[in-house]
mmCIF file of C-alpha atoms in Angstrom:
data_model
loop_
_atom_site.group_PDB
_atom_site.id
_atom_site.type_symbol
_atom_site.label_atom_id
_atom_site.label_comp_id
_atom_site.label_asym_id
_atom_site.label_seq_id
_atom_site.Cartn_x
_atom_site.Cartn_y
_atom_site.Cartn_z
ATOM 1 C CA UNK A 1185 -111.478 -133.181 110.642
ATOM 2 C CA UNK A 1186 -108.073 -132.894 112.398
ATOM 3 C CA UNK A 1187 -104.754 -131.051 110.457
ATOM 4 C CA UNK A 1188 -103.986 -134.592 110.025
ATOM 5 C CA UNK A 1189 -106.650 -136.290 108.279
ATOM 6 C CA UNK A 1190 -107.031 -133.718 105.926
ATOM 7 C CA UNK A 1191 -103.127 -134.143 105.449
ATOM 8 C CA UNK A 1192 -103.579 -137.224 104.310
ATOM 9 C CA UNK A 1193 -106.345 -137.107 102.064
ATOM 10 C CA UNK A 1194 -104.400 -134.187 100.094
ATOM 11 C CA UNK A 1195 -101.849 -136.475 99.618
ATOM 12 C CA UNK A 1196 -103.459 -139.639 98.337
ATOM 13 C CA UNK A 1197 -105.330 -137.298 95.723
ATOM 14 C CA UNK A 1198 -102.016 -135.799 94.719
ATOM 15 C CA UNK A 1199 -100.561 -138.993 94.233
ATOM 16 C CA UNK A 1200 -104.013 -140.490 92.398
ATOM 17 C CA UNK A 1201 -104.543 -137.420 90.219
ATOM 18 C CA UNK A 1202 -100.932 -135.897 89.542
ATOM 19 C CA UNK A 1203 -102.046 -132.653 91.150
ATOM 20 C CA UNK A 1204 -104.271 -131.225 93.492
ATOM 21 C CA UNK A 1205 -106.494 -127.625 92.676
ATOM 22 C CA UNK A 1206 -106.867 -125.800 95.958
ATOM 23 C CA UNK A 1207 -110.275 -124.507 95.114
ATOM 24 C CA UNK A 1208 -111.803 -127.611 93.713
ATOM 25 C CA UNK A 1209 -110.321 -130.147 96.532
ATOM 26 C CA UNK A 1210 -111.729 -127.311 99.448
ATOM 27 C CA UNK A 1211 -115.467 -127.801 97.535
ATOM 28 C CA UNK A 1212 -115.314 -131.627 97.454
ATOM 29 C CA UNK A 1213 -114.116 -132.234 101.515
ATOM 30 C CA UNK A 1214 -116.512 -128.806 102.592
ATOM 31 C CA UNK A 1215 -113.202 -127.066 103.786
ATOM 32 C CA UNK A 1216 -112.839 -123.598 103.108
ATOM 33 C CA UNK A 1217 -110.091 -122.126 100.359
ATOM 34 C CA UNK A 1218 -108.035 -120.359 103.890
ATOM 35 C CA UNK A 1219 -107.375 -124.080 105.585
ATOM 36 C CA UNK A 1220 -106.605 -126.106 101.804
ATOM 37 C CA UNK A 1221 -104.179 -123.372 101.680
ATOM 38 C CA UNK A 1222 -102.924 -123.298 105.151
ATOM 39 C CA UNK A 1223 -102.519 -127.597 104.949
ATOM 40 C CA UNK A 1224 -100.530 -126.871 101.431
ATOM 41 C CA UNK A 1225 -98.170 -124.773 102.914
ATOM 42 C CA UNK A 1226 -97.606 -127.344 105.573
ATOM 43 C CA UNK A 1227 -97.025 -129.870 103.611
ATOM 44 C CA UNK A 1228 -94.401 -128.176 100.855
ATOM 45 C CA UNK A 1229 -92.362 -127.197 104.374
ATOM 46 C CA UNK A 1230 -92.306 -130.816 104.980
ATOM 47 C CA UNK A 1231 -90.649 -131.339 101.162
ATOM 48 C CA UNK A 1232 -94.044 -133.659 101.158
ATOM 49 C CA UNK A 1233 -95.514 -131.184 98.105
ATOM 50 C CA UNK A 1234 -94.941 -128.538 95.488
ATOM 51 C CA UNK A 1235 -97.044 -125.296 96.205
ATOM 52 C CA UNK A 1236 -97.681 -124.089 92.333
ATOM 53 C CA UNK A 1237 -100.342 -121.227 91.839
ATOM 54 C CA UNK A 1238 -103.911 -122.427 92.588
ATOM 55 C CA UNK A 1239 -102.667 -125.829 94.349
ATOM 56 C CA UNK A 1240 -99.825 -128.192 94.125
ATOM 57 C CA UNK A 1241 -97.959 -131.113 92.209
ATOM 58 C CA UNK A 1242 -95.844 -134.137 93.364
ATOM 59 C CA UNK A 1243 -92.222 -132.688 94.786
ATOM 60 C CA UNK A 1244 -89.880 -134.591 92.719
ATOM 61 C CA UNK A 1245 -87.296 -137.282 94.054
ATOM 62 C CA UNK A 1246 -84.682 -136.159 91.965
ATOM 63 C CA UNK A 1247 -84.513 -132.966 94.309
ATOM 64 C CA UNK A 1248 -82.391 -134.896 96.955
ATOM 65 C CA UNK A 1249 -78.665 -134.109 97.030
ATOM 66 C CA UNK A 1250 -76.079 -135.704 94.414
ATOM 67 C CA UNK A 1251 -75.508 -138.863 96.764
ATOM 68 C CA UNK A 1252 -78.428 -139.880 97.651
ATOM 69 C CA UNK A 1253 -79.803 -139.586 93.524
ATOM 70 C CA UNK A 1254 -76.975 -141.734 92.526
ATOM 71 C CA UNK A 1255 -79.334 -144.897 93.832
ATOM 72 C CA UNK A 1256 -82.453 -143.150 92.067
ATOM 73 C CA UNK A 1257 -83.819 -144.738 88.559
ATOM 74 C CA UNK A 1258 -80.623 -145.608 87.489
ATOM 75 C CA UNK A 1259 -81.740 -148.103 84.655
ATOM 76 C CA UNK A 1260 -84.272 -145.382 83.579
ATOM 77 C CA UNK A 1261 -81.110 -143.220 83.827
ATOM 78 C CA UNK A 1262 -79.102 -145.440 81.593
ATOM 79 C CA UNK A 1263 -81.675 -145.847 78.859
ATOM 80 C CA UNK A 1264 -82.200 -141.967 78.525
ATOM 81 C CA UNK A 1265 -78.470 -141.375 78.804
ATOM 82 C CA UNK A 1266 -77.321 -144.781 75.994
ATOM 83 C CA UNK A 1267 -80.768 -142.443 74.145
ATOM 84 C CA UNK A 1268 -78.886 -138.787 74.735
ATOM 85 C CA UNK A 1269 -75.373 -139.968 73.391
ATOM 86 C CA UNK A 1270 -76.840 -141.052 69.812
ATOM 87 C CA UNK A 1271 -77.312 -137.292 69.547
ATOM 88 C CA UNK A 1272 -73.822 -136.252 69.980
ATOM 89 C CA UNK A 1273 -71.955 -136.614 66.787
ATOM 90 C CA UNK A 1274 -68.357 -136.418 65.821
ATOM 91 C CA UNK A 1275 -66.268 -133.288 65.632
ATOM 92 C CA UNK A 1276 -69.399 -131.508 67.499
ATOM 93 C CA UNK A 1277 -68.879 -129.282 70.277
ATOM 94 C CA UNK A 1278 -71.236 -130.592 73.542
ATOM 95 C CA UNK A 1279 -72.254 -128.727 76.987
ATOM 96 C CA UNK A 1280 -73.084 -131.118 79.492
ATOM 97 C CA UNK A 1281 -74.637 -130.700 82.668
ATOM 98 C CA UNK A 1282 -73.964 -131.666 85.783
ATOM 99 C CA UNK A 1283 -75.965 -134.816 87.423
ATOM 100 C CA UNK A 1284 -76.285 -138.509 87.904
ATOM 101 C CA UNK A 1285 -77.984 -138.746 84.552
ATOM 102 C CA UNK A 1286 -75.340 -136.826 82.697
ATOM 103 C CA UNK A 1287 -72.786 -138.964 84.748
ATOM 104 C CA UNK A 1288 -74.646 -142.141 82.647
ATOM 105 C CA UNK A 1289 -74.149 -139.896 79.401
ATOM 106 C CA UNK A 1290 -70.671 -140.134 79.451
ATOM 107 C CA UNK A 1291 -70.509 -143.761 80.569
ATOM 108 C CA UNK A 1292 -72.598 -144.635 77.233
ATOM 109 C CA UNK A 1293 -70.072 -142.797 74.887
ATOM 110 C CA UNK A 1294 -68.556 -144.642 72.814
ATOM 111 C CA UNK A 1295 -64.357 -145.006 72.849
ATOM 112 C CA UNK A 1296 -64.073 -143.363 69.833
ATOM 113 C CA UNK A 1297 -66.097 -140.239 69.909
ATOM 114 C CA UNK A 1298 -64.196 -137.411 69.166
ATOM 115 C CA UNK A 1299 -65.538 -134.099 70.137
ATOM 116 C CA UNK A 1300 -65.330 -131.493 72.607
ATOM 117 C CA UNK A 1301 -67.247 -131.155 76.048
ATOM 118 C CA UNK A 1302 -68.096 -128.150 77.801
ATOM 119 C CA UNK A 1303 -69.042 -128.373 81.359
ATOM 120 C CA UNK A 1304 -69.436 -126.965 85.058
ATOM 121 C CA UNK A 1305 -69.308 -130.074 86.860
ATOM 122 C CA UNK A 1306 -66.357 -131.314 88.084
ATOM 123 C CA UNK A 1307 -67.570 -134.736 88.227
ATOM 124 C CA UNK A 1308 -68.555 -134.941 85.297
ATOM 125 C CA UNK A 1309 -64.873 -133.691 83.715
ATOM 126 C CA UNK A 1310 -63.320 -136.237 85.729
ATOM 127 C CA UNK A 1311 -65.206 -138.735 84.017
ATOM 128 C CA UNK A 1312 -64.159 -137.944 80.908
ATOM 129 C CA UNK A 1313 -60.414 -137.989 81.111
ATOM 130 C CA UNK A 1314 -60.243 -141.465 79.557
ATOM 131 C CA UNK A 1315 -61.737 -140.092 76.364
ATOM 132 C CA UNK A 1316 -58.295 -139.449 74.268
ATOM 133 C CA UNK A 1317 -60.582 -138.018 71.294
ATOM 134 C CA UNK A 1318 -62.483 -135.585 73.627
ATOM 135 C CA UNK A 1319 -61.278 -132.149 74.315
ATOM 136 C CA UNK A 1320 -62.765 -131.027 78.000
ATOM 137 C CA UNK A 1321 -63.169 -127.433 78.840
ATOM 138 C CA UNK A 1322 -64.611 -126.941 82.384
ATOM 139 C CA UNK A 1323 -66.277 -124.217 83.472
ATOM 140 C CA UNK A 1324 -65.159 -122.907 87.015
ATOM 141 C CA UNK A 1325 -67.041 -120.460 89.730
ATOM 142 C CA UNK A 1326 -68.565 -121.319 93.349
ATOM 143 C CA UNK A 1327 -69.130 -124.950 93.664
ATOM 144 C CA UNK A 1328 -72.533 -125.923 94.534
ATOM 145 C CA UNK A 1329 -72.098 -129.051 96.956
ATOM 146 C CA UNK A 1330 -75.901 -130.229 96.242
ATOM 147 C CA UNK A 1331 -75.458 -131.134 92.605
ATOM 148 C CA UNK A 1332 -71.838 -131.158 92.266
ATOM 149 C CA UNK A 1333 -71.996 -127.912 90.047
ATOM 150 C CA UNK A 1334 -70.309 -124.622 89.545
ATOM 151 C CA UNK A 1335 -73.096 -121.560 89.697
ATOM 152 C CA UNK A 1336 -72.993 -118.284 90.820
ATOM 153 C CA UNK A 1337 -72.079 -115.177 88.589
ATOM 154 C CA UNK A 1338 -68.399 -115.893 87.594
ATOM 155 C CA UNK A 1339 -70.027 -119.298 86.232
ATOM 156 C CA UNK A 1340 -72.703 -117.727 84.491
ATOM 157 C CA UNK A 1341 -70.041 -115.324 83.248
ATOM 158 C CA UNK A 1342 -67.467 -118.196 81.998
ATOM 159 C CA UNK A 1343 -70.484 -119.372 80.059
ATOM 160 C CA UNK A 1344 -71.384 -116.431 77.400
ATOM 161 C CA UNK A 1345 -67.725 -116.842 76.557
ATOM 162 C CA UNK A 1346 -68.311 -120.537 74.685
ATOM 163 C CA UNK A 1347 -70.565 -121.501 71.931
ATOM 164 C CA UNK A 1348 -72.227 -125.281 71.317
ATOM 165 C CA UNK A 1349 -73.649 -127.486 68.553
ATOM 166 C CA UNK A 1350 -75.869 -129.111 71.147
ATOM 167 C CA UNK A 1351 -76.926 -129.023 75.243
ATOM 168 C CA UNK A 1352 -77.821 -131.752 77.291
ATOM 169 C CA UNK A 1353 -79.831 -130.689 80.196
ATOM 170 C CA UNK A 1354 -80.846 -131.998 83.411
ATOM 171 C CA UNK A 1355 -83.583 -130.762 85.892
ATOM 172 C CA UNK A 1356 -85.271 -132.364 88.426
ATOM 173 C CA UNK A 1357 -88.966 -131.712 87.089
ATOM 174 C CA UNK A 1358 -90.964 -131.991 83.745
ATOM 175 C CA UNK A 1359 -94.313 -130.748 83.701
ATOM 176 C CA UNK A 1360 -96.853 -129.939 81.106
ATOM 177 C CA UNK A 1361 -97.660 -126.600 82.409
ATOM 178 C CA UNK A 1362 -94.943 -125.671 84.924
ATOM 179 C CA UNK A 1363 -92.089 -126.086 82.443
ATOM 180 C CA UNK A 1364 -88.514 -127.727 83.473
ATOM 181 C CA UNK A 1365 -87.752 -127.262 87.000
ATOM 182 C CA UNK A 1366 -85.252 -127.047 89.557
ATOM 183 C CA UNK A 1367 -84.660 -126.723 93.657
ATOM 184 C CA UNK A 1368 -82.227 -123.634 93.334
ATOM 185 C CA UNK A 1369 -82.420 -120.723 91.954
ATOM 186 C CA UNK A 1370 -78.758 -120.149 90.848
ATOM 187 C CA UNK A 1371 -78.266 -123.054 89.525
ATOM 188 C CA UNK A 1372 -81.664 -122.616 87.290
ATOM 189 C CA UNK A 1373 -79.719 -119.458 86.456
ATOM 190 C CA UNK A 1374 -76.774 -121.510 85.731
ATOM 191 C CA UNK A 1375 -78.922 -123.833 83.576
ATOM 192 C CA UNK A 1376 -80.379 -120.792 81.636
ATOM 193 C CA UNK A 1377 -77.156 -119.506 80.533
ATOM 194 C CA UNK A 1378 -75.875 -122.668 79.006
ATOM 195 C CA UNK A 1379 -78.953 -123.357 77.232
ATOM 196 C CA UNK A 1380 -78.359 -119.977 75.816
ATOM 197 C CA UNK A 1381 -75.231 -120.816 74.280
ATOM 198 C CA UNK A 1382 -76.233 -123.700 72.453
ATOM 199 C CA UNK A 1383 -78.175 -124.442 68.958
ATOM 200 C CA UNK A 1384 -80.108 -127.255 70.422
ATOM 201 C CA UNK A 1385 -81.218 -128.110 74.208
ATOM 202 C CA UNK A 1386 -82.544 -131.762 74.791
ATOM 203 C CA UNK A 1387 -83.859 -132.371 78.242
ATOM 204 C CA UNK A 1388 -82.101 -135.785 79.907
ATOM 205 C CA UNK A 1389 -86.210 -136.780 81.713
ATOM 206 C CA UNK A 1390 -85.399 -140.192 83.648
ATOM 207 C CA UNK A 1391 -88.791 -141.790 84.909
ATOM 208 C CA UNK A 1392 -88.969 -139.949 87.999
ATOM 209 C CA UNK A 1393 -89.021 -136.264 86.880
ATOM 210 C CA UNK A 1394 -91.777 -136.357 84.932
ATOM 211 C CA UNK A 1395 -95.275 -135.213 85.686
ATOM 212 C CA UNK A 1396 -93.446 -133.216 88.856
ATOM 213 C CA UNK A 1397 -91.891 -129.689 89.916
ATOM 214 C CA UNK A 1398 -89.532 -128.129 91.782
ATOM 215 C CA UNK A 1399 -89.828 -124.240 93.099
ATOM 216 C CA UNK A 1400 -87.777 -122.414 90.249
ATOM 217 C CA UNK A 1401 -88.407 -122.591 86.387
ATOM 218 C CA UNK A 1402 -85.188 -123.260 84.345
ATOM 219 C CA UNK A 1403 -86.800 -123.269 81.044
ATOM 220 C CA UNK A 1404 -90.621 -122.728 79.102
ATOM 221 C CA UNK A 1405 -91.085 -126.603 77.022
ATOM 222 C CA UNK A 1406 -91.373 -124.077 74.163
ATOM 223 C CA UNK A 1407 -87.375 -122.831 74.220
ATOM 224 C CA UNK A 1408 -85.887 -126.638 73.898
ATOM 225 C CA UNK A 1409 -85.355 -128.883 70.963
ATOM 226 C CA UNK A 1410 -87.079 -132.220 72.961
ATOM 227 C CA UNK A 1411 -87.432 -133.906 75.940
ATOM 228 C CA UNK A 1412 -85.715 -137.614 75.869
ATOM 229 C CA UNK A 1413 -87.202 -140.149 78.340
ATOM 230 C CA UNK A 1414 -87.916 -143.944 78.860
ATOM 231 C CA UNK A 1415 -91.621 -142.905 80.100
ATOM 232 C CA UNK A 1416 -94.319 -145.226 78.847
ATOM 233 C CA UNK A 1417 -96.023 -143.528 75.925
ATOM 234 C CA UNK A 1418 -99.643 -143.740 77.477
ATOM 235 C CA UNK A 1419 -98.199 -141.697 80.150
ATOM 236 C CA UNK A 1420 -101.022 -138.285 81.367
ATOM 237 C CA UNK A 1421 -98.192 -135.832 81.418
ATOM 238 C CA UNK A 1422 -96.376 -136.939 78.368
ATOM 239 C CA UNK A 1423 -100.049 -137.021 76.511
ATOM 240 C CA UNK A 1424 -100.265 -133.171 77.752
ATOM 241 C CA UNK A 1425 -96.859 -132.829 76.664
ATOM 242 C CA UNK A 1426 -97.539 -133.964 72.921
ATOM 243 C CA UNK A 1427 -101.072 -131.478 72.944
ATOM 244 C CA UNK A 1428 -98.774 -128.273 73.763
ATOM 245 C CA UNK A 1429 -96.340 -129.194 70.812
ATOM 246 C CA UNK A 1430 -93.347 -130.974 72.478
ATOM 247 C CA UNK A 1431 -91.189 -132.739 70.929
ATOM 248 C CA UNK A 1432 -90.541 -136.370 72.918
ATOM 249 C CA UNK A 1433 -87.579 -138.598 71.952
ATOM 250 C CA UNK A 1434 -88.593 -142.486 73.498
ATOM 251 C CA UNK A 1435 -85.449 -144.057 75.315
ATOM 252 C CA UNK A 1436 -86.987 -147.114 74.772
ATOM 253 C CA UNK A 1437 -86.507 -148.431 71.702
#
């Protein structure tokens, strides 16, 4: 069987089964462990996969730069975000991430909210400067171009300084056994640090991060308060989900 051909199988059984198990997949096609491995590794360098221990698991769409995610999901993105801002309450204090999600957050705040934001994205402060009832403290370091984000260690830094009723956070992958995800590893850093600071972290999970991973863990499903998404109910991974003891907030209704 040509490189090819076994290319393609690995990938129509990753996208029928949610995720593939080196060992078991070499068995079924009478390939050996060394070549299931080898195609793996191919396609992950091709952004095609996401090489996890044992195998791999879709690569999620919401790993493309902060353009090109603008045109992904966004009515999923507007129920979970219309969901996310019933959670922020008045006179709270609020990190937000950075993201097209969290972008929809702030466009489904109501006028007269009066709180304060924290934040290390740029675009998302600029958003809120028509909010005369919300105080806006932005978090500076290096800017990350890719998510339109501040990272690095003066960011992580400016962050032990504040202190937050609640954190809404966006990654680009949910999984029932890799945890919440992201494609760089200082802004998982970045991500870790503000969850840190606040009582409660809610997960913003648009239809397209769920049941897929990205290469760095920003978070175990057992150190956040929920995971908000417009994901049918029936879905596998949010089924796996609910059997490890997460908490799941439905966008939908």
């Amino acid at each position: 069987m040509l490189a090819a051909e076994r290319q393609s199988i690995l990938l129509s059984r990753l996208a029928e089964q949610g995720k593939l198990i080196a060992k078991d997949i070499a068995a079924e096609l009478g390939l050996s462990d060394d070549t299931v491995r080898r195609d793996l590794r191919e396609l992950a360098a091709a952004g095609m996969c996401q090489r996890v221990y044992g195998g791999a698991l879709p690569v999620s769409p919401a790993a493309a730069d902060y353009t090109a995610r603008i045109g992904v999901q966004p009515d999923s993105k507007d129920r979970v975000a219309r969901c996310a801002a019933r959670l922020i309450d008045q006179g709270s204090t609020v990190i937000l991430d950075g993201g097209t999600t969290t972008l929809a957050v702030v466009r489904a705040l109501t006028p007269s909210l009066n709180c304060t934001i924290i934040t290390h994205s740029p675009t998302i402060a600029a958003a809120l400067l028509s909010f005369t009832g919300i105080e806006i403290f932005l978090l500076g370091g290096r800017l990350f171009k890719h998510s339109a984000v501040t990272c690095g260690a003066a960011a992580v830094e400016a962050a032990q300084a504040i202190s937050a009723d609640l954190f809404l956070l966006g990654v680009t992958g949910v999984h029932s056994s890799e945890g919440l995800t992201t494609g760089d590893v200082e802004e998982a850093a970045m991500k870790r640090a503000l969850a840190g600071r606040a009582a409660d972290t809610y997960v913003l999970a648009s239809a397209e991060k769920i049941g897929v991973a990205s290469r760095y863990q920003v978070l175990p499903l057992t150190d956040i308060a929920g995971i908000i998404t417009d994901r049918p109910e029936n879905d596998a991974t949010l089924s796996a989900l609910r059997r490890n003891g997460t908490t799941l907030i439905d966008a939908n209704t």
